[in-house]
mmCIF file of C-alpha atoms in Angstrom:
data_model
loop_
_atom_site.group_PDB
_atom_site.id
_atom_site.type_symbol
_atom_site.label_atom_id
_atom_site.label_comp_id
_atom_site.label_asym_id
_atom_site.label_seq_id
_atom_site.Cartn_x
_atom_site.Cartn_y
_atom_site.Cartn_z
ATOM 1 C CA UNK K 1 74.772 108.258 77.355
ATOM 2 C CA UNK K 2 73.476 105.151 79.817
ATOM 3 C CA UNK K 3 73.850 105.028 83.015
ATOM 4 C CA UNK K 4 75.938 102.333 84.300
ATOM 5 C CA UNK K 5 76.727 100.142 87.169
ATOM 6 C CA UNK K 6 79.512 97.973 88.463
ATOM 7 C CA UNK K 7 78.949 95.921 91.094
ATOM 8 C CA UNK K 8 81.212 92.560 92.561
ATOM 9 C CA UNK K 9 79.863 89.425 93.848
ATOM 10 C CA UNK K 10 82.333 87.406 95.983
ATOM 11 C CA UNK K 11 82.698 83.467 96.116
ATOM 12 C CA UNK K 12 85.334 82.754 98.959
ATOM 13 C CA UNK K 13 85.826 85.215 101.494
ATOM 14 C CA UNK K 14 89.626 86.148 102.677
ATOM 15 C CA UNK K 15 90.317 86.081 106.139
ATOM 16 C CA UNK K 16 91.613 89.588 106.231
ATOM 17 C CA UNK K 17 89.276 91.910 104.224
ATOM 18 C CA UNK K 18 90.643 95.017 102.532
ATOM 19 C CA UNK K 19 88.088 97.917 101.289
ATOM 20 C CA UNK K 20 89.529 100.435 99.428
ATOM 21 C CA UNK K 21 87.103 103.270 98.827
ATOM 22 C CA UNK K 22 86.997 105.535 95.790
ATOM 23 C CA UNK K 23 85.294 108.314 96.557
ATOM 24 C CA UNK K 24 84.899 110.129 92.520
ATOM 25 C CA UNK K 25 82.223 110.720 90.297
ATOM 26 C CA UNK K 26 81.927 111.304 87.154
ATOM 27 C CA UNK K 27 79.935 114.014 85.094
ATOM 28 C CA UNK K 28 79.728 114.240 81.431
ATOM 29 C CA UNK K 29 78.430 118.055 81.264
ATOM 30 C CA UNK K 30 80.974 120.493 79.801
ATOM 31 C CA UNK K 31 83.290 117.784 78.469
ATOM 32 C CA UNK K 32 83.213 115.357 81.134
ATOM 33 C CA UNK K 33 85.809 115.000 84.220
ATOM 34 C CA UNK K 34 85.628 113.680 87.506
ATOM 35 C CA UNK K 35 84.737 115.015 90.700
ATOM 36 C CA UNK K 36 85.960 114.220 94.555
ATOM 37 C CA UNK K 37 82.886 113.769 96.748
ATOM 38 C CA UNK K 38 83.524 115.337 100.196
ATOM 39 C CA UNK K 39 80.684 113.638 102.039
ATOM 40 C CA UNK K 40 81.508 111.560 105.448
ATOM 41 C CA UNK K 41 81.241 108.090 105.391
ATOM 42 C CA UNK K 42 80.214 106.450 108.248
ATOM 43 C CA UNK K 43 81.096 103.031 109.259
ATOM 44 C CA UNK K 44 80.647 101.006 112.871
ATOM 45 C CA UNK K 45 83.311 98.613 114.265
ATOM 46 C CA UNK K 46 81.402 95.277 112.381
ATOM 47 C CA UNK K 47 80.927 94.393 108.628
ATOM 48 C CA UNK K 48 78.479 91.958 107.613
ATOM 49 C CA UNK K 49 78.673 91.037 104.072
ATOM 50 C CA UNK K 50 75.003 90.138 102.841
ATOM 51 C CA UNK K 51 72.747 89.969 99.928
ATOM 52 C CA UNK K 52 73.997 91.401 96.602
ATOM 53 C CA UNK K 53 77.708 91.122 97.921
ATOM 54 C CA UNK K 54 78.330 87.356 97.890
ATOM 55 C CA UNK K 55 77.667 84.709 95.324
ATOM 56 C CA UNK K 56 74.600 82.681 95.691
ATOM 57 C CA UNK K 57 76.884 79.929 95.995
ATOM 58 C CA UNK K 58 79.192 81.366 98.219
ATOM 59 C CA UNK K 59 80.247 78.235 100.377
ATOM 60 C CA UNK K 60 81.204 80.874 103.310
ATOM 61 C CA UNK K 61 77.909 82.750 103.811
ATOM 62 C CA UNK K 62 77.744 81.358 107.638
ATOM 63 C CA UNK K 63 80.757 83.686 108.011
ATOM 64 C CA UNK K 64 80.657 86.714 107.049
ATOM 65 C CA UNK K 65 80.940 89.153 109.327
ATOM 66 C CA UNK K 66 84.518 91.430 109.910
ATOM 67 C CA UNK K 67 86.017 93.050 112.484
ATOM 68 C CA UNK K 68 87.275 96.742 111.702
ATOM 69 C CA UNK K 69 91.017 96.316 112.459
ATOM 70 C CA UNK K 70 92.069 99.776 111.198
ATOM 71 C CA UNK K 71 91.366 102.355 109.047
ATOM 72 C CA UNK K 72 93.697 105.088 106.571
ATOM 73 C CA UNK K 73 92.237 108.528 105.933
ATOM 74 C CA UNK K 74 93.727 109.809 102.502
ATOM 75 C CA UNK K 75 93.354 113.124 101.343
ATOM 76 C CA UNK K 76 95.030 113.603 97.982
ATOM 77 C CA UNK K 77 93.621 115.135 94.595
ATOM 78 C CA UNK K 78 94.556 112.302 92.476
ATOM 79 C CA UNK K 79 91.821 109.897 91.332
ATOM 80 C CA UNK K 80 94.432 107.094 90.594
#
Protein backbone atom coordinates (compact mmCIF):
# COMPACT_ATOMS: atom_id res chain seq x y z
CA UNK A 1 0.00 0.00 0.00
CA UNK A 2 1.13 3.95 -0.72
CA UNK A 3 0.81 6.39 1.35
CA UNK A 4 -1.43 9.08 0.35
CA UNK A 5 -2.31 12.66 0.70
CA UNK A 6 -5.20 14.98 0.13
CA UNK A 7 -4.73 18.33 0.34
CA UNK A 8 -7.18 21.60 -1.02
CA UNK A 9 -6.01 24.70 -2.56
CA UNK A 10 -8.57 27.56 -2.47
CA UNK A 11 -9.19 30.28 -5.27
CA UNK A 12 -11.82 32.79 -3.74
CA UNK A 13 -12.10 33.01 -0.19
CA UNK A 14 -15.81 33.14 1.53
CA UNK A 15 -16.44 35.73 3.84
CA UNK A 16 -17.51 33.41 6.57
CA UNK A 17 -15.06 30.44 6.80
CA UNK A 18 -16.25 27.06 8.05
CA UNK A 19 -13.54 24.27 9.20
CA UNK A 20 -14.84 21.16 9.90
CA UNK A 21 -12.25 18.89 11.45
CA UNK A 22 -12.05 15.12 11.08
CA UNK A 23 -10.16 13.88 13.55
CA UNK A 24 -9.71 9.68 12.16
CA UNK A 25 -7.05 7.72 10.95
CA UNK A 26 -6.77 5.01 9.25
CA UNK A 27 -4.64 1.72 9.76
CA UNK A 28 -4.48 -1.14 7.45
CA UNK A 29 -2.94 -3.78 10.08
CA UNK A 30 -5.35 -6.58 11.06
CA UNK A 31 -7.86 -5.82 8.30
CA UNK A 32 -7.89 -2.21 8.29
CA UNK A 33 -10.45 0.24 10.25
CA UNK A 34 -10.30 3.56 11.47
CA UNK A 35 -9.27 5.06 14.54
CA UNK A 36 -10.47 8.42 16.61
CA UNK A 37 -7.39 10.44 17.57
CA UNK A 38 -7.87 11.93 21.08
CA UNK A 39 -5.11 14.52 20.89
CA UNK A 40 -6.01 18.41 21.69
CA UNK A 41 -5.97 20.71 19.07
CA UNK A 42 -5.00 23.96 19.71
CA UNK A 43 -6.09 26.97 17.91
CA UNK A 44 -5.71 31.02 18.81
CA UNK A 45 -8.49 33.57 18.13
CA UNK A 46 -6.84 34.47 14.29
CA UNK A 47 -6.49 32.30 11.09
CA UNK A 48 -4.22 33.25 8.46
CA UNK A 49 -4.54 31.23 5.42
CA UNK A 50 -0.96 31.04 3.71
CA UNK A 51 1.23 29.06 1.49
CA UNK A 52 0.02 25.59 0.40
CA UNK A 53 -3.68 26.65 1.30
CA UNK A 54 -4.55 29.13 -1.47
CA UNK A 55 -4.10 29.02 -5.19
CA UNK A 56 -1.17 30.74 -6.63
CA UNK A 57 -3.62 32.74 -8.32
CA UNK A 58 -5.79 33.36 -5.63
CA UNK A 59 -7.01 37.02 -6.43
CA UNK A 60 -7.74 37.40 -2.46
CA UNK A 61 -4.32 36.62 -0.93
CA UNK A 62 -4.18 40.39 0.60
CA UNK A 63 -7.03 39.02 2.75
CA UNK A 64 -6.75 36.28 4.34
CA UNK A 65 -6.83 36.32 7.68
CA UNK A 66 -10.24 35.12 9.97
CA UNK A 67 -11.59 35.90 12.99
CA UNK A 68 -12.62 32.81 15.27
CA UNK A 69 -16.37 33.54 15.69
CA UNK A 70 -17.21 30.25 17.46
CA UNK A 71 -16.38 26.95 17.89
CA UNK A 72 -18.57 23.21 18.38
CA UNK A 73 -16.90 20.48 20.41
CA UNK A 74 -18.37 17.03 19.15
CA UNK A 75 -17.80 13.96 20.80
CA UNK A 76 -19.50 11.10 19.00
CA UNK A 77 -18.05 7.60 17.78
CA UNK A 78 -19.21 7.90 14.32
CA UNK A 79 -16.66 8.75 11.61
CA UNK A 80 -19.46 10.00 9.20
Amino acid sequence: MLPAKKDVRLYRLPECLVLHLKRFTYTAAGGGGYSKLHKTVGFGCCLRLEGKVLAEDCPDRANSEYRLFATVIHHGRSIA
